[in-house]
Amino acid sequence: MQLLEEILKNAPLFLLVFGRIFAFLMSLPLFSARNVPSQAKIALALYFSYFIFTQVDFSHFLPYLTEDGVFSMQYLLLLIGEFLIGIINGFYVTIIFAAFSTAGQFVAFQMGFSASEVYDSLSQVENPLMGQYFNLVAMLVFLQGQWMQRLFFGGLIKSFDSFNCASVLTEIYRKNLSGFLLSALTDLFMDALIISLPVMGALLLVSVSIGLLSKAAPQMNLLSEGFPIMMLLSFFVITTLLPDLCDFFGRSFYVGFVKLEQLYSYLAGSSL
C-alpha cells in the first residue's frame, strides 16, 4: 500500500518507467506478436514497472520535471524519448533473434526449402520453415534459461541508471550507441553463419558427390533422388546437433546481454 502511494505521488516518474518498458515489450520478439492481447502487454508492462520503479535512480530526470508535477511540453518530449529508448533496446534483442532466423534461411536455401515461406508470428515477416524452427527453439531457450528475467531486472534497470533521451543527443552517446548497433549487425551474420555452417557443409559434400556420380554413371539418374536425400540428411544433421545448437543459442544470449550491460555501465560512467 505504501508503494502504491509512492507511485501515485510520483506519477510522472512512474509514467516514464512505464513508457520505456511498454515500448520495449512492443518491440520484443514473441511479445510484439499481434496474437498477444494488448491488455496482456499493458498488464505485463505495469507489472515490471511496479517492481523496477523502486530500484531506479531518477536524479538525471529531475531537471526536466516541474516542481509542481504538472505535465509540460518538456516532459512530453522526455516521455516520447523514453518510448524511443525502449524501442532501441527491443531492436537489439530482435537482432539477436534475427541471427537464428537468418541461419534458418541459409539452411533452407541449401535444402531446397527457400520457396516454402510462410508468415512467422515471432518475426512478423515471411520466413522459411527452418527459420521459424530455429526461432522457436531459440525462444524456448530464452524463456527456459531465465534470460527474460535477466533482461528486465538487469538490463533495463541499468539502462535507467545510464541515460535518458536528453543524454542520447550528446555526441558521445550517439557515437557509442550507433557503433554498438552496427557491431550487433556484424555479429548477426557471423552467428548465422556459425549455426548454418555444419548443415551447409554437409549438403555441399552431398551435392558434389551426387554430381560426380551422375557424370560417372548417368543411367543411375541420381539428380532426381538428390532432393529427398538432401532433405533427409539436413534433418539428420540438425537433429544430431540440436543439443549443441541450444547451447550456442544460450551463449548468444549471454554474450549479447553482457555486451548490453557493459554498454550501459560505460555510458553511466561517461555521464558522471
Short mmCIF file of C-alpha atoms in Angstrom, two decimals:
data_model
loop_
_atom_site.label_atom_id
_atom_site.label_comp_id
_atom_site.label_asym_id
_atom_site.label_seq_id
_atom_site.Cartn_x
_atom_site.Cartn_y
_atom_site.Cartn_z
CA MET A 1 0.00 0.00 0.00
CA GLN A 2 2.84 2.37 0.81
CA LEU A 3 4.46 1.66 -2.56
CA LEU A 4 1.20 2.44 -4.36
CA GLU A 5 1.01 5.78 -2.57
CA GLU A 6 4.60 6.48 -3.59
CA ILE A 7 3.76 5.66 -7.20
CA LEU A 8 0.72 7.95 -7.17
CA LYS A 9 2.79 10.70 -5.58
CA ASN A 10 5.45 10.37 -8.29
CA ALA A 11 3.14 9.58 -11.19
CA PRO A 12 5.25 11.46 -13.82
CA LEU A 13 8.33 9.41 -12.93
CA PHE A 14 6.39 6.15 -12.93
CA LEU A 15 4.95 7.03 -16.34
CA LEU A 16 8.49 7.42 -17.70
CA VAL A 17 9.38 3.93 -16.46
CA PHE A 18 6.17 2.50 -17.88
CA GLY A 19 6.75 4.18 -21.25
CA ARG A 20 10.20 2.68 -21.74
CA ILE A 21 9.14 -0.81 -20.62
CA PHE A 22 5.94 -0.78 -22.68
CA ALA A 23 7.81 0.28 -25.83
CA PHE A 24 10.41 -2.39 -25.09
CA LEU A 25 7.72 -5.07 -24.87
CA MET A 26 6.05 -3.88 -28.06
CA SER A 27 9.32 -4.32 -29.99
CA LEU A 28 10.44 -7.56 -28.30
CA PRO A 29 10.07 -10.88 -30.16
CA LEU A 30 7.10 -13.01 -29.05
CA PHE A 31 5.52 -10.18 -27.04
CA SER A 32 5.24 -7.95 -30.10
CA ALA A 33 3.16 -10.57 -31.96
CA ARG A 34 -0.32 -9.47 -32.98
CA ASN A 35 -1.94 -12.53 -31.43
CA VAL A 36 -0.78 -11.41 -27.96
CA PRO A 37 -3.64 -9.29 -26.48
CA SER A 38 -2.90 -5.63 -25.89
CA GLN A 39 -4.36 -5.94 -22.39
CA ALA A 40 -1.73 -8.56 -21.56
CA LYS A 41 1.09 -6.32 -22.85
CA ILE A 42 -0.13 -3.35 -20.80
CA ALA A 43 -0.59 -5.51 -17.69
CA LEU A 44 2.89 -7.02 -18.06
CA ALA A 45 4.43 -3.56 -18.56
CA LEU A 46 2.68 -2.31 -15.42
CA TYR A 47 3.86 -5.38 -13.52
CA PHE A 48 7.52 -4.85 -14.43
CA SER A 49 7.25 -1.08 -13.89
CA TYR A 50 5.89 -1.71 -10.40
CA PHE A 51 8.99 -3.68 -9.38
CA ILE A 52 11.58 -1.63 -11.28
CA PHE A 53 10.27 1.75 -10.05
CA THR A 54 11.80 1.41 -6.59
CA GLN A 55 15.25 0.48 -7.96
CA VAL A 56 15.68 3.35 -10.42
CA ASP A 57 17.68 6.48 -9.69
CA PHE A 58 15.69 9.40 -11.10
CA SER A 59 18.28 12.08 -10.33
CA HIS A 60 19.03 12.71 -14.04
CA PHE A 61 15.29 13.01 -14.81
CA LEU A 62 14.50 15.66 -12.16
CA PRO A 63 15.89 18.67 -14.08
CA TYR A 64 13.27 18.08 -16.79
CA LEU A 65 10.29 17.95 -14.39
CA THR A 66 8.41 20.90 -12.96
CA GLU A 67 8.30 21.38 -9.22
CA ASP A 68 4.50 21.12 -9.01
CA GLY A 69 4.46 17.92 -11.10
CA VAL A 70 2.42 19.48 -13.93
CA PHE A 71 2.87 17.83 -17.33
CA SER A 72 4.72 20.24 -19.61
CA MET A 73 5.88 20.12 -23.22
CA GLN A 74 9.39 19.34 -21.99
CA TYR A 75 8.04 16.34 -20.06
CA LEU A 76 6.06 15.19 -23.12
CA LEU A 77 9.22 15.19 -25.24
CA LEU A 78 11.02 13.30 -22.47
CA LEU A 79 8.24 10.68 -22.44
CA ILE A 80 8.45 10.27 -26.22
CA GLY A 81 12.20 9.83 -25.87
CA GLU A 82 11.68 7.08 -23.30
CA PHE A 83 9.48 5.25 -25.79
CA LEU A 84 12.21 5.53 -28.42
CA ILE A 85 14.85 4.19 -26.00
CA GLY A 86 12.60 1.22 -25.25
CA ILE A 87 12.27 0.56 -28.98
CA ILE A 88 16.08 0.68 -29.38
CA ASN A 89 16.51 -1.88 -26.58
CA GLY A 90 13.90 -4.15 -28.16
CA PHE A 91 15.53 -3.72 -31.56
CA TYR A 92 18.82 -5.02 -30.17
CA VAL A 93 17.14 -8.16 -28.80
CA THR A 94 15.41 -8.57 -32.17
CA ILE A 95 18.83 -8.51 -33.83
CA ILE A 96 19.90 -11.45 -31.65
CA PHE A 97 16.86 -13.47 -32.74
CA ALA A 98 17.33 -12.39 -36.35
CA ALA A 99 20.63 -14.30 -36.36
CA PHE A 100 18.72 -17.57 -35.76
CA SER A 101 16.16 -16.74 -38.43
CA THR A 102 18.93 -15.85 -40.91
CA ALA A 103 20.66 -19.16 -40.18
CA GLY A 104 17.40 -20.93 -40.96
CA GLN A 105 17.20 -19.09 -44.28
CA PHE A 106 20.73 -20.21 -45.17
CA VAL A 107 19.86 -23.82 -44.36
CA ALA A 108 16.50 -23.68 -46.16
CA PHE A 109 18.17 -22.34 -49.31
CA GLN A 110 20.60 -25.28 -49.39
CA MET A 111 17.86 -27.80 -48.61
CA GLY A 112 15.55 -26.51 -51.33
CA PHE A 113 13.02 -25.12 -48.85
CA SER A 114 13.61 -21.47 -49.76
CA ALA A 115 10.32 -21.36 -51.69
CA SER A 116 8.30 -22.66 -48.72
CA GLU A 117 7.94 -19.34 -46.92
CA VAL A 118 5.02 -18.75 -44.56
CA TYR A 119 4.15 -15.94 -42.17
CA ASP A 120 6.19 -16.11 -38.97
CA SER A 121 4.30 -14.72 -35.97
CA LEU A 122 7.52 -14.20 -34.00
CA SER A 123 9.42 -12.07 -36.51
CA GLN A 124 6.21 -10.93 -38.26
CA VAL A 125 7.71 -11.41 -41.73
CA GLU A 126 7.67 -14.11 -44.39
CA ASN A 127 10.17 -16.68 -43.19
CA PRO A 128 11.21 -20.16 -44.42
CA LEU A 129 10.20 -23.13 -42.30
CA MET A 130 13.71 -23.73 -40.98
CA GLY A 131 13.98 -20.08 -39.93
CA GLN A 132 10.77 -20.46 -37.92
CA TYR A 133 12.06 -23.69 -36.40
CA PHE A 134 15.30 -22.09 -35.20
CA ASN A 135 13.34 -19.09 -33.93
CA LEU A 136 11.02 -21.28 -31.87
CA VAL A 137 13.89 -23.28 -30.40
CA ALA A 138 15.73 -20.05 -29.52
CA MET A 139 12.58 -18.64 -27.90
CA LEU A 140 12.23 -21.77 -25.74
CA VAL A 141 15.88 -21.42 -24.68
CA PHE A 142 15.27 -17.71 -23.99
CA LEU A 143 12.31 -18.41 -21.71
CA GLN A 144 13.72 -21.55 -20.05
CA GLY A 145 17.14 -20.10 -19.29
CA GLN A 146 15.69 -17.12 -17.35
CA TRP A 147 17.16 -14.69 -19.87
CA MET A 148 13.86 -12.83 -19.75
CA GLN A 149 14.30 -12.05 -16.05
CA ARG A 150 17.92 -11.02 -16.54
CA LEU A 151 16.98 -8.76 -19.43
CA PHE A 152 14.29 -6.93 -17.47
CA PHE A 153 15.69 -6.81 -13.95
CA GLY A 154 19.32 -6.42 -15.05
CA GLY A 155 19.49 -4.67 -18.39
CA LEU A 156 16.52 -2.34 -18.04
CA ILE A 157 17.47 -1.11 -14.56
CA LYS A 158 20.99 -0.31 -15.79
CA SER A 159 19.53 1.48 -18.79
CA PHE A 160 17.60 3.82 -16.48
CA ASP A 161 20.74 4.50 -14.47
CA SER A 162 22.82 5.10 -17.61
CA PHE A 163 20.97 7.55 -19.84
CA ASN A 164 17.74 9.23 -20.83
CA CYS A 165 16.61 10.67 -24.14
CA ALA A 166 18.30 14.01 -23.43
CA SER A 167 21.70 12.42 -22.86
CA VAL A 168 21.36 10.38 -26.07
CA LEU A 169 21.53 13.65 -28.02
CA THR A 170 25.11 14.25 -26.89
CA GLU A 171 27.93 13.21 -29.23
CA ILE A 172 29.49 10.54 -27.01
CA TYR A 173 26.18 8.73 -26.56
CA ARG A 174 25.30 8.83 -30.26
CA LYS A 175 28.73 7.53 -31.24
CA ASN A 176 28.67 4.64 -28.76
CA LEU A 177 25.07 3.63 -29.48
CA SER A 178 25.49 3.70 -33.26
CA GLY A 179 28.76 1.74 -33.05
CA PHE A 180 27.15 -0.78 -30.72
CA LEU A 181 24.20 -1.40 -33.04
CA LEU A 182 26.49 -1.73 -36.08
CA SER A 183 28.65 -4.29 -34.26
CA ALA A 184 25.46 -6.18 -33.35
CA LEU A 185 24.54 -6.38 -37.03
CA THR A 186 28.01 -7.76 -37.75
CA ASP A 187 27.58 -10.40 -35.04
CA LEU A 188 24.18 -11.28 -36.55
CA PHE A 189 25.68 -12.59 -39.80
CA MET A 190 28.62 -14.22 -38.01
CA ASP A 191 26.32 -16.15 -35.66
CA ALA A 192 24.01 -17.10 -38.52
CA LEU A 193 26.94 -18.49 -40.50
CA ILE A 194 28.26 -20.44 -37.49
CA ILE A 195 24.83 -22.02 -36.89
CA SER A 196 24.22 -22.98 -40.51
CA LEU A 197 27.79 -23.98 -41.44
CA PRO A 198 27.56 -27.70 -40.40
CA VAL A 199 24.40 -28.28 -42.44
CA MET A 200 25.63 -26.24 -45.40
CA GLY A 201 28.98 -28.07 -45.38
CA ALA A 202 27.29 -31.49 -45.32
CA LEU A 203 24.92 -30.53 -48.13
CA LEU A 204 27.81 -29.19 -50.21
CA LEU A 205 29.61 -32.53 -49.95
CA VAL A 206 26.42 -34.37 -50.92
CA SER A 207 25.87 -32.08 -53.91
CA VAL A 208 29.43 -32.62 -55.13
CA SER A 209 29.13 -36.40 -54.61
CA ILE A 210 25.85 -36.60 -56.50
CA GLY A 211 27.27 -34.51 -59.34
CA LEU A 212 30.34 -36.76 -59.68
CA LEU A 213 28.25 -39.95 -59.56
CA SER A 214 25.82 -38.56 -62.13
CA LYS A 215 28.71 -37.88 -64.50
CA ALA A 216 30.25 -41.29 -63.87
CA ALA A 217 27.00 -43.23 -64.23
CA PRO A 218 24.27 -41.17 -65.96
CA GLN A 219 21.91 -44.18 -66.07
CA MET A 220 21.55 -44.04 -62.26
CA ASN A 221 19.66 -40.70 -62.53
CA LEU A 222 20.81 -39.53 -59.10
CA LEU A 223 19.75 -35.94 -59.68
CA SER A 224 16.08 -36.91 -59.26
CA GLU A 225 16.93 -38.53 -55.92
CA GLY A 226 19.14 -35.69 -54.74
CA PHE A 227 16.32 -33.55 -53.34
CA PRO A 228 14.95 -36.13 -50.84
CA ILE A 229 18.48 -37.19 -49.92
CA MET A 230 19.45 -33.62 -49.08
CA MET A 231 16.30 -33.10 -47.03
CA LEU A 232 16.81 -36.29 -45.02
CA LEU A 233 20.48 -35.52 -44.45
CA SER A 234 19.67 -31.97 -43.32
CA PHE A 235 17.09 -33.16 -40.79
CA PHE A 236 19.52 -35.78 -39.53
CA VAL A 237 22.34 -33.25 -39.04
CA ILE A 238 20.02 -30.72 -37.34
CA THR A 239 18.60 -33.38 -35.01
CA THR A 240 22.09 -34.61 -34.13
CA LEU A 241 23.38 -31.10 -33.46
CA LEU A 242 20.27 -29.85 -31.63
CA PRO A 243 21.85 -30.01 -28.12
CA ASP A 244 24.86 -28.06 -29.39
CA LEU A 245 22.57 -25.58 -31.12
CA CYS A 246 20.64 -24.98 -27.90
CA ASP A 247 23.94 -24.42 -26.09
CA PHE A 248 25.02 -21.96 -28.78
CA PHE A 249 21.69 -20.12 -28.50
CA GLY A 250 22.25 -19.76 -24.77
CA ARG A 251 25.79 -18.46 -25.30
CA SER A 252 24.49 -15.98 -27.88
CA PHE A 253 22.02 -14.57 -25.35
CA TYR A 254 24.72 -14.42 -22.68
CA VAL A 255 27.25 -12.62 -24.89
CA GLY A 256 24.60 -10.25 -26.24
CA PHE A 257 23.27 -9.25 -22.82
CA VAL A 258 26.75 -8.91 -21.34
CA LYS A 259 27.67 -6.50 -24.14
CA LEU A 260 24.45 -4.58 -23.50
CA GLU A 261 25.17 -4.30 -19.77
CA GLN A 262 28.77 -3.26 -20.47
CA LEU A 263 27.49 -0.51 -22.77
CA TYR A 264 25.13 0.74 -20.06
CA SER A 265 27.94 0.69 -17.48
CA TYR A 266 30.23 2.63 -19.82
CA LEU A 267 27.57 5.22 -20.59
CA ALA A 268 26.79 5.58 -16.90
CA GLY A 269 30.48 6.21 -16.19
CA SER A 270 30.69 8.70 -19.04
CA SER A 271 27.76 10.68 -17.69
CA LEU A 272 29.34 11.17 -14.24
#
